[in-house]
Coordinates of C-alpha atoms and ligand atoms in Angstrom, one line a residue:
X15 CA 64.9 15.9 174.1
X16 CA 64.7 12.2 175.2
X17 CA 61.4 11.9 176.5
X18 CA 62.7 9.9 179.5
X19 CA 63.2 13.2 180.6
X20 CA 61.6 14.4 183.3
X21 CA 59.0 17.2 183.4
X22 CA 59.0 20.0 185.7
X23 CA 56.1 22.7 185.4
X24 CA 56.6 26.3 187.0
X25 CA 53.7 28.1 187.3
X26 CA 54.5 31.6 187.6
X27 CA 57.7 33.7 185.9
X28 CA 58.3 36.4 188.8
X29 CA 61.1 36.6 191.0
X30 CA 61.1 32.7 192.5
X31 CA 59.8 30.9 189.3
X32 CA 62.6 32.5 186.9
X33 CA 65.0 31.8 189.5
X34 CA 64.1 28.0 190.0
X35 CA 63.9 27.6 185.9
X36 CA 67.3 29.4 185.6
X37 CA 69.0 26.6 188.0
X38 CA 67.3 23.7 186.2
X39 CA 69.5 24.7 183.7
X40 CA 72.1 22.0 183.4
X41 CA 69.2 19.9 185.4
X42 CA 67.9 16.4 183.1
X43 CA 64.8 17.7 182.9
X44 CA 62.6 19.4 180.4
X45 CA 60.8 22.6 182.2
X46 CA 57.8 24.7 180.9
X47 CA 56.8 27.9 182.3
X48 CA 53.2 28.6 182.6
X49 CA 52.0 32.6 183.4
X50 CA 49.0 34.1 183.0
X51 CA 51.2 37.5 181.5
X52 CA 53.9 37.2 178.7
X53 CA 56.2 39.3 180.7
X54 CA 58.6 38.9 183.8
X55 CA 57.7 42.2 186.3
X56 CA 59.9 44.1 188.5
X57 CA 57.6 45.0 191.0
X58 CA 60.0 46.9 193.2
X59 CA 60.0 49.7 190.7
X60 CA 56.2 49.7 189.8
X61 CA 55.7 52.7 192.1
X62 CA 58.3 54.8 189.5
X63 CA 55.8 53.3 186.7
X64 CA 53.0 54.9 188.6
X65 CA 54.8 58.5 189.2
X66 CA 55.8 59.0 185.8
X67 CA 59.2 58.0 186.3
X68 CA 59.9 55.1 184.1
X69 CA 57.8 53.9 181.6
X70 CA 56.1 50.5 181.9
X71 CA 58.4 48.4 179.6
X72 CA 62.1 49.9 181.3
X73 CA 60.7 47.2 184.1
X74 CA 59.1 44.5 182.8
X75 CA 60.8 41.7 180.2
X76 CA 59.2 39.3 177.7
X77 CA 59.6 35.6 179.8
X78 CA 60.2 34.0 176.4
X79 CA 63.2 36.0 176.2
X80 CA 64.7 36.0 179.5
X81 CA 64.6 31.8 178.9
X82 CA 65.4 32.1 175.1
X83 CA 68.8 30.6 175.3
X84 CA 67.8 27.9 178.2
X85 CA 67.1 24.7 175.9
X86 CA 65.5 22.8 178.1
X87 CA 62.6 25.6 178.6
X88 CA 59.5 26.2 177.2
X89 CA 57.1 28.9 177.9
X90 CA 53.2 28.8 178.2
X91 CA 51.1 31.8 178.3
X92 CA 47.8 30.4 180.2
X93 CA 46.0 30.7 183.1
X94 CA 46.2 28.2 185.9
X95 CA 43.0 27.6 187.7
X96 CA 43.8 24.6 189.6
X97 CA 46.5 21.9 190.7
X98 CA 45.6 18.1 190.8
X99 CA 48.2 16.4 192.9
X100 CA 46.7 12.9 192.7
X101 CA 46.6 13.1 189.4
X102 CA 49.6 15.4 188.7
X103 CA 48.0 18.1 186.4
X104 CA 47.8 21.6 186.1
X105 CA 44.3 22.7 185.0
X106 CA 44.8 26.0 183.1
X107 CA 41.6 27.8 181.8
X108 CA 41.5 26.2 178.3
X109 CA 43.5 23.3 178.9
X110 CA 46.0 21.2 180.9
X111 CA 49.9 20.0 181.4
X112 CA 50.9 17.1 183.1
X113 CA 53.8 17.1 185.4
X114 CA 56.3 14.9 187.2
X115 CA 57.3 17.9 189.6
X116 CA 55.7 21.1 190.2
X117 CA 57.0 24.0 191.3
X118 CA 54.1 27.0 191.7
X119 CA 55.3 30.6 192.3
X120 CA 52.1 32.3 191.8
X121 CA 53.0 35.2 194.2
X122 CA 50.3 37.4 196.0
X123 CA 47.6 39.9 195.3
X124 CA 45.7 43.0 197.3
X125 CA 44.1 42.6 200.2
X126 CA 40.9 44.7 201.2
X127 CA 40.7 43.2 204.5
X128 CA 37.1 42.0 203.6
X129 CA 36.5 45.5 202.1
X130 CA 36.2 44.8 198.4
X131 CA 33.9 47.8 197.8
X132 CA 36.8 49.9 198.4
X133 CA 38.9 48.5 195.4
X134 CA 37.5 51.1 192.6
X135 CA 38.1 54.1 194.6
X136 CA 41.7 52.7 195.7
X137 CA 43.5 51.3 193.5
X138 CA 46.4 48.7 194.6
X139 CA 49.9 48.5 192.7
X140 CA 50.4 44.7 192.0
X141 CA 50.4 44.8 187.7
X142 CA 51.9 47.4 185.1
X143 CA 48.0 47.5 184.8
X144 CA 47.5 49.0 188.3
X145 CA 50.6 51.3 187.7
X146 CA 49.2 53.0 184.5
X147 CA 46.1 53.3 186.3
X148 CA 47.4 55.0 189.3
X149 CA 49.8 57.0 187.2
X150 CA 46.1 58.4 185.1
X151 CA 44.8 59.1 187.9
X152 CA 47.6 61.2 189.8
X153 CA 47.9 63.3 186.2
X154 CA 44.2 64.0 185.9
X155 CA 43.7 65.1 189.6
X156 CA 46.0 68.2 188.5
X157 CA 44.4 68.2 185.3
X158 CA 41.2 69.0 187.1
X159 CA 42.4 70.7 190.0
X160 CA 43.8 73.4 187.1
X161 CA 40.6 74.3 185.4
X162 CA 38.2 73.9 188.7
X163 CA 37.3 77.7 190.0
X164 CA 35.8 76.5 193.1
X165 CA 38.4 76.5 196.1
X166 CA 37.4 73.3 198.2
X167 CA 37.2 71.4 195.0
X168 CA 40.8 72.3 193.8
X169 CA 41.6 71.5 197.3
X170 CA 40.2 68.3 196.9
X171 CA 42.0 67.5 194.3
X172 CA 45.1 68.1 195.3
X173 CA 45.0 65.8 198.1
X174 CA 46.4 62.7 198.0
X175 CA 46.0 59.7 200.2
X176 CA 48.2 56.7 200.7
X177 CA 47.2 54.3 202.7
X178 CA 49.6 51.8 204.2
X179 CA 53.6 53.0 205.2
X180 CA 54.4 50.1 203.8
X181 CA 58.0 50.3 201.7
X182 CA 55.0 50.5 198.8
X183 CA 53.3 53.4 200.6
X184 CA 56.2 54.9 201.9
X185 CA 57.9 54.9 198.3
X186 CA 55.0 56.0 196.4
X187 CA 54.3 59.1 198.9
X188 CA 58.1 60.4 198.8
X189 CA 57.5 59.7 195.1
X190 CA 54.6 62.0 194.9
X191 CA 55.9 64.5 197.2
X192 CA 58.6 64.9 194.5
X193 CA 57.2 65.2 191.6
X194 CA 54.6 67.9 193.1
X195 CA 56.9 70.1 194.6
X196 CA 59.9 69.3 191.9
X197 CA 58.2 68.4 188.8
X198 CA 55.1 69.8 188.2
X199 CA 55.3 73.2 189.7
X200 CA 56.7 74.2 186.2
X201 CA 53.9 72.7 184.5
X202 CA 50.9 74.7 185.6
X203 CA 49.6 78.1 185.6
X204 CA 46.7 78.5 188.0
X205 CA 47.4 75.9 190.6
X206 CA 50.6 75.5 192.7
X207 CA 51.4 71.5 192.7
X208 CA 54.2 72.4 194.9
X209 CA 51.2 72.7 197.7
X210 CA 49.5 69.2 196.9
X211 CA 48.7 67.7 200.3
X212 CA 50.1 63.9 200.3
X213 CA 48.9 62.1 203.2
X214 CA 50.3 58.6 204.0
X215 CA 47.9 56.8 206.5
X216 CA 48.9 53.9 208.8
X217 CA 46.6 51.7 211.0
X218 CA 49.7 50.9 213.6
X219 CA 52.0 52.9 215.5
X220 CA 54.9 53.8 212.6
X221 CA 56.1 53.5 209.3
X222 CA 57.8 50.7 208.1
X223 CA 56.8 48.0 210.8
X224 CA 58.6 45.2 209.5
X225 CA 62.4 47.2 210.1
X226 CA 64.2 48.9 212.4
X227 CA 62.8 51.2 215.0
X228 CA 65.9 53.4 213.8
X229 CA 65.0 52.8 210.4
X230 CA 61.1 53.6 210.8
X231 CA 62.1 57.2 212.6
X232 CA 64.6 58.2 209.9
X233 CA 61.8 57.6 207.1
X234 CA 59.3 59.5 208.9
X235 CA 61.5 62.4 209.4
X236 CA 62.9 62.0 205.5
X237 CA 58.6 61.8 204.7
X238 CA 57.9 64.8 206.4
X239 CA 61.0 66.7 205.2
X240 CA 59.3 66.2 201.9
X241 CA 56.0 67.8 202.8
X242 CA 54.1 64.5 203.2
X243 CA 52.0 64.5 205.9
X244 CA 52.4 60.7 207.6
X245 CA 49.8 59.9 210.1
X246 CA 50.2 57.0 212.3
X247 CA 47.8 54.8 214.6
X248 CA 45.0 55.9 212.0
X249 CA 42.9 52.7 210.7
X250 CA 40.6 53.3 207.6
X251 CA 37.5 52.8 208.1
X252 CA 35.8 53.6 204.6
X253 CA 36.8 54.5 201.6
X254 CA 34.6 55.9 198.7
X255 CA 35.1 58.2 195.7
X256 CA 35.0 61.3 197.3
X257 CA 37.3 60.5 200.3
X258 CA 38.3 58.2 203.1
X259 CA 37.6 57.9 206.6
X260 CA 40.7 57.1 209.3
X261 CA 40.5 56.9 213.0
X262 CA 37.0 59.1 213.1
X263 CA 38.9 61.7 210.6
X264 CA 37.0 62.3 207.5
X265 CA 39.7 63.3 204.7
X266 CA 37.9 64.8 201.1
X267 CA 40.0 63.7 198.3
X268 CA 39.7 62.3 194.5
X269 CA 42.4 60.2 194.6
X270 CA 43.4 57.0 197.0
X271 CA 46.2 55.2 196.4
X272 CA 46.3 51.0 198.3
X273 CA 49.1 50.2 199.6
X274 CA 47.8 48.7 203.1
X275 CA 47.1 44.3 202.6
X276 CA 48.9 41.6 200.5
X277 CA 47.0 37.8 199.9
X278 CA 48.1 35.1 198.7
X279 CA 47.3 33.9 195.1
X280 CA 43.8 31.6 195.5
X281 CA 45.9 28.7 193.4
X282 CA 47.0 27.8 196.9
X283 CA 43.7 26.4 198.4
X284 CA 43.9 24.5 195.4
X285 CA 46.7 22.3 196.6
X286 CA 43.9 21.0 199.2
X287 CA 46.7 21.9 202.2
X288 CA 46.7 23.9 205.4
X289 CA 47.4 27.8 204.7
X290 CA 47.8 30.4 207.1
X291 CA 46.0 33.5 207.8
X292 CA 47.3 35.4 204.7
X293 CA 46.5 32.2 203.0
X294 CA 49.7 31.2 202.2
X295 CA 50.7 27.3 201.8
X296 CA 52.2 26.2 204.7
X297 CA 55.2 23.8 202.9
X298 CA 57.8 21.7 204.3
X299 CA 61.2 22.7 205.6
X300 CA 62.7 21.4 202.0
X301 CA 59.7 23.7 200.2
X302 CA 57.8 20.4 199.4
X303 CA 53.9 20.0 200.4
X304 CA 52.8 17.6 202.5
X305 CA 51.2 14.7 201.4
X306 CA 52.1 15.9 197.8
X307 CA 55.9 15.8 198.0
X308 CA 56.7 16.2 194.1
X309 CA 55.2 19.6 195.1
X310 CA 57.1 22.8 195.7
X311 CA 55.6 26.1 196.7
X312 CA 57.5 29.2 196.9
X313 CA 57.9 33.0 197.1
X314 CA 54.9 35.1 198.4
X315 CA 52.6 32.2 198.0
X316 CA 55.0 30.1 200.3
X317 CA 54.9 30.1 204.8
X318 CA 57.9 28.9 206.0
X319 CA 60.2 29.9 209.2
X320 CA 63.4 30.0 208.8
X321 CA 65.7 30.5 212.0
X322 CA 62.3 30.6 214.1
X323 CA 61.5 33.3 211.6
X324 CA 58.8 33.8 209.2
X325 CA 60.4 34.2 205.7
X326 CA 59.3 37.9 203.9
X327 CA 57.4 38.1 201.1
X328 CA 60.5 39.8 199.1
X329 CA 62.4 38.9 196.1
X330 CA 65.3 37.7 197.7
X331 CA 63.7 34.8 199.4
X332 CA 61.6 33.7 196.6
X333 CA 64.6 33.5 194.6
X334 CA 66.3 31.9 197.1
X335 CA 63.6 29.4 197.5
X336 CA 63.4 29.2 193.7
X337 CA 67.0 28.0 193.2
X338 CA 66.3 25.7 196.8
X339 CA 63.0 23.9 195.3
X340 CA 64.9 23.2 192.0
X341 CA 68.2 22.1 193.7
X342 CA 66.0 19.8 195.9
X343 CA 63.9 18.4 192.8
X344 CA 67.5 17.5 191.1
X345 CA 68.6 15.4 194.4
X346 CA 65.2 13.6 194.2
X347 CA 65.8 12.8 190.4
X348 CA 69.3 11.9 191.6
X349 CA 68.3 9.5 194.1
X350 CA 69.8 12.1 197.1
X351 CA 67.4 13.2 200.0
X352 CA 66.5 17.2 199.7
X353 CA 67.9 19.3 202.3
X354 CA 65.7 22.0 204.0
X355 CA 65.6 25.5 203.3
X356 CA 67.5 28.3 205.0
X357 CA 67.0 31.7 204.4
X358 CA 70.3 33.6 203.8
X359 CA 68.7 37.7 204.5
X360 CA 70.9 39.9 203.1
X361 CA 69.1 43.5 204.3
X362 CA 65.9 45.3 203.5
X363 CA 66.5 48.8 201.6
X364 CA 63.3 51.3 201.1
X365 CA 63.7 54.5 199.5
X366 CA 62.1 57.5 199.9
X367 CA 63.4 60.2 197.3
X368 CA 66.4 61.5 195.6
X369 CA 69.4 61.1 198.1
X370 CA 67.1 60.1 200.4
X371 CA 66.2 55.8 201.6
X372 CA 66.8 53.8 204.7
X373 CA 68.5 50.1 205.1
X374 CA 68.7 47.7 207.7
X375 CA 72.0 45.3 207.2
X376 CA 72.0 43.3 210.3
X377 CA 73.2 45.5 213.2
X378 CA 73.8 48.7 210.7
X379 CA 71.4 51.3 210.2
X380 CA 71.8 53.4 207.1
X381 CA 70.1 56.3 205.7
X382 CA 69.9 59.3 203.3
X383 CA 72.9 59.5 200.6
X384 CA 74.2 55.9 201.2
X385 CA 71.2 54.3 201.4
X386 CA 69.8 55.4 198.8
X387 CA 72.9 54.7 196.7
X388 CA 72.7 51.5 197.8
X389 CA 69.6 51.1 196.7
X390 CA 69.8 52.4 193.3
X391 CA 73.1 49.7 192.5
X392 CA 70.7 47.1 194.0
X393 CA 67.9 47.6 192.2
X394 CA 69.4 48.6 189.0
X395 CA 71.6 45.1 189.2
X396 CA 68.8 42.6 189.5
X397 CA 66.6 44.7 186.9
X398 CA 66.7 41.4 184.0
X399 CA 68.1 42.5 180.7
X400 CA 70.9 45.1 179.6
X401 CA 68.5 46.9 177.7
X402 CA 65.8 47.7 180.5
X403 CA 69.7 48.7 182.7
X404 CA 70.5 50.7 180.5
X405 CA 67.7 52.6 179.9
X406 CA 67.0 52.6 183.6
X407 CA 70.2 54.3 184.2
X408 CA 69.7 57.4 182.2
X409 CA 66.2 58.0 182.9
X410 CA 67.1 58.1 186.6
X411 CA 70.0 60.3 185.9
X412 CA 67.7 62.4 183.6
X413 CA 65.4 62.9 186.4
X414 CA 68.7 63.2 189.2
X415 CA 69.8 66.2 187.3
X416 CA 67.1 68.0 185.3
X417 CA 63.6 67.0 188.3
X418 CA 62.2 65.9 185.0
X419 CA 60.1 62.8 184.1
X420 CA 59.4 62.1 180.4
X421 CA 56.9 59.5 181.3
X422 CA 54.2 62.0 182.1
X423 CA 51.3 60.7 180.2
X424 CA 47.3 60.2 180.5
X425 CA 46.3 57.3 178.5
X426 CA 42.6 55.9 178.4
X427 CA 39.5 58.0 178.7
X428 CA 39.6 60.6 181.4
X429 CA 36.1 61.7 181.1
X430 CA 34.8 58.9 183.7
X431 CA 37.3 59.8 186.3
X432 CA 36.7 63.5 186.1
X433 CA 33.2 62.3 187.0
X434 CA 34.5 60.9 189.6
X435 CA 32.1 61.4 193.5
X436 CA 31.5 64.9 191.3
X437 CA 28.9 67.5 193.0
X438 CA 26.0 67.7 190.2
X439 CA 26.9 71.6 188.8
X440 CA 30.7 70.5 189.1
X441 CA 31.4 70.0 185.3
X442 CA 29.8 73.3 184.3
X443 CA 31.5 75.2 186.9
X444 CA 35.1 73.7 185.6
X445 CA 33.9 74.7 182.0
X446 CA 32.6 78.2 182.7
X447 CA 35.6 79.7 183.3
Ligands
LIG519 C1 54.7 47.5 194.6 C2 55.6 46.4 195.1 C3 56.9 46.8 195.5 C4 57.8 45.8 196.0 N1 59.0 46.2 196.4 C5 59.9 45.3 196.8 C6 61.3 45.7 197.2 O1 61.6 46.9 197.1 N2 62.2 44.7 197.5 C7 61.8 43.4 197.6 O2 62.6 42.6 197.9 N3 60.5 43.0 197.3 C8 59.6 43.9 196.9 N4 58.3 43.6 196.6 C9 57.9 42.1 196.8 C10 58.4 41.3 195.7 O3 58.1 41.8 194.5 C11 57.8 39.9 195.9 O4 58.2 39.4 197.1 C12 58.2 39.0 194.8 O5 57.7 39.4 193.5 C13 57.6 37.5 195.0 O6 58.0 36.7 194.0 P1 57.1 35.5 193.5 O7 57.9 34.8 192.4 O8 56.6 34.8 194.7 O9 55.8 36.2 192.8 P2 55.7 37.3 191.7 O10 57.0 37.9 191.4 O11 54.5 38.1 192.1 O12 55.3 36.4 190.4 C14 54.1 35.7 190.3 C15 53.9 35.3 188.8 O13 52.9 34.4 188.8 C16 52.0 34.7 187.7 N5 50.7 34.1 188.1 C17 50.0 34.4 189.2 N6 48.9 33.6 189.2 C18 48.9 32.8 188.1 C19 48.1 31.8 187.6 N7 46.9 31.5 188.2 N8 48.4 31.2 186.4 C20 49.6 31.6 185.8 N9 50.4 32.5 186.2 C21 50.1 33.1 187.4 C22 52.0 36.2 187.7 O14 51.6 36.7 186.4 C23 53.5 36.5 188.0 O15 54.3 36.6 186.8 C24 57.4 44.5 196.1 C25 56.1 44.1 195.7 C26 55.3 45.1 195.2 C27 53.9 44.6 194.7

């Protein structure tokens, strides 16, 4: 590699920073990856992770391999920590690269809304981490409901509270609705999963706020067909480990499930630029930061309108602005002027359950069967590698035909979270009978 050559650094291997390495391809540069995690994640399926559905690696790929045949790529596994623009270095936790252009796709995190305290008794799903976690916890509440004698506390835990109707809280709630009433009912002897209360809890007025009105009725109605109980214009006040508070309702339940805030990655405030309120980086219209123009921010971490409209924080705009920020760096190289960014929205999709989801496509309103069809061939297509396809495909077809899933396991120490907000004579109760 002549050494001439120059060097573009991607912090971040999701959704936009594979897509903008994937179009330096042919590009004269030499490009190295930097992420904090070996692996590429599919997000949009983390919620199947955390109901038992698929198991972590059917949706997460090694980044090493997914650039394996891209010569001009190397991979880093390291921790950013901050960007120096005047001196154009990354600062990593135990070390440094120098760049000639940047790209930083560090994506987005929970947000408490200033509530951090809540985060142990609520879990978010961000990580394969988070999804393991959540899954645990979901498993051990029937666990414990099963051997508990006293009524309220069985009761307890076999309530379920999601907050945020989301497409995160919306998915994970139809998900949970299904596996209790088509999965687990099997499973157990004294307790009736079927009857598992799953409430999904929403500060505004409906589910699904950012599609259709059309869209956001259907859901509820597909929710509620389900057994979930959706409860709208309901803001949380407190969460602990025995339950949550929403809208002067006090709700008793063992397990809490976040699905309500999103901020963005704290690498931003590094770039010494203005952010907005979710503090994301407020870039040019060509991706580029101001006063640091060899700078491109994209995906969740990115605010930019495009037709007089905010950009989503989905994967089809940060790999949009992904191939955009490393089609504009090879016009610079080039000697061309970099053309703005336009975003190109193709639909949202959310799905609910078997055979049942809702789309927007422009004007069209879909839902049920077709939607959720739709879905499926979307999300199985952009799923990176044959193998994780593959496997994806007959899992989901396993569960479509049999209401099975084979990924129904408790890993870690359970003890601590049967202890969970427990009344003091609880454990000897559970034992004595
Ligand atoms: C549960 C869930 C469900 C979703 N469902 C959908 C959906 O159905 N459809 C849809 O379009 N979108 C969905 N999204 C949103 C979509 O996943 C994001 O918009 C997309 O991932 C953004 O891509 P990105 O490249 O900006 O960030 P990410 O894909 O989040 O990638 C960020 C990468 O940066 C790395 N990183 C972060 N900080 C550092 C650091 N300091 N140093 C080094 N590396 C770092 C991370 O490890 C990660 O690999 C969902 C998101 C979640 C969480």
């Amino acid at each position: 590699m002549a050494s001439s050559e120059k060097h573009v650094v991607i912090i971040g291997g999701g959704f936009g920073g594979i897509a903008a390495a994937r179009a330096l391809k042919r590009a004269p540069v030499r490009v190295t990856m930097v992420d904090r995690r070996n692996h590429h994640l599919f997000q949009p399926l983390l919620y199947q992770v955390a109901t038992a559905a698929l198991n972590p690696s059917d949706i997460a790929s090694p980044i090493r391999r997914i650039l394996r045949r891209q010569r001009n790529a190397s991979v880093i596994l390291g921790e950013a920590t901050s960007i120096d623009t005047a001196k154009k270095i990354v600062q990593l936790a135990d070390g440094e690269v120098a760049y000639d252009y940047l790209i930083v796709a560090a994506g987005a995190t929970h947000s408490y809304f200033g509530h951090e305290e809540w985060q142990g008794a609520a879990p978010g799903l961000k990580t394969l981490e988070d999804a393991v976690e959540i899954r645990r916890r979901v498993l051990v509440a029937y666990e414990a409901a099963e051997r508990e004698i006293d009524a309220d506390e069985c009761a307890t835990w076999m309530t379920f509270v999601i907050i945020g109707a989301g497409p995160t809280g919306v998915e994970m709630a139809g998900a949970l609705a299904e596996i209790s009433r088509r999965v687990l009912e099997r499973d157990f002897r004294r307790i009736d999963p079927g009857r598992a209360r799953i409430i999904l809890i929403e500060a505004g007025p409906r589910v699904l706020p950012a599609m259709s009105a059309e869209s956001s009725k259907s859901a509820r109605r597909q929710l509620e067909r389900l057994g979930v109980e959706v409860i709208t214009d309901s803001p949380v006040t407190a969460v602990d480990d025995r339950g949550v508070t929403h809208g002067g309702i006090r709700t008793e339940t063992r397990t809490v499930i976040w699905a309500a805030g999103v901020a963005a990655s704290k690498l931003g405030a590094s770039l010494g630029t203005e952010l907005d309120r979710a503090g994301r980086v407020i870039v040019n219209q060509d991706l580029s930061v101001e006063g640091a123009e060899s700078v491109f921010v994209i995906g969740d971490l990115a605010s930019i309108k495009s037709d007089g409209k905010l950009v989503p924080g989905l994967s089809p705009a940060a790999m949009q602005e992904g191939r955009h920020a490393a089609k504009n760096i090879a016009r610079i190289i080039r000697g061309e002027p970099t053309l703005p960014f336009c975003y190109w929205d193709k639909g949202t999709l959310a799905t609910i359950g078997k055979a049942a989801a809702v789309g927007d496509l422009g004007r069209l309103h879909l839902s049920g069967l077709i939607a959720w069809l739709m879905w499926l061939f979307v999300h199985i297509f952009f799923l990176i590698g044959f193998r994780n396809r593959f496997i994806v495909i007959i899992e989901w077809a396993w569960i479509y035909i049999r209401n099975d899933r084979g990924a129904r396991l408790i890993t870690g120490d359970v003890e601590p979270l049967l202890e969970r907000g427990e009344k003091p004579d609880a454990r000897e109760r559970m034992l004595s009978k």
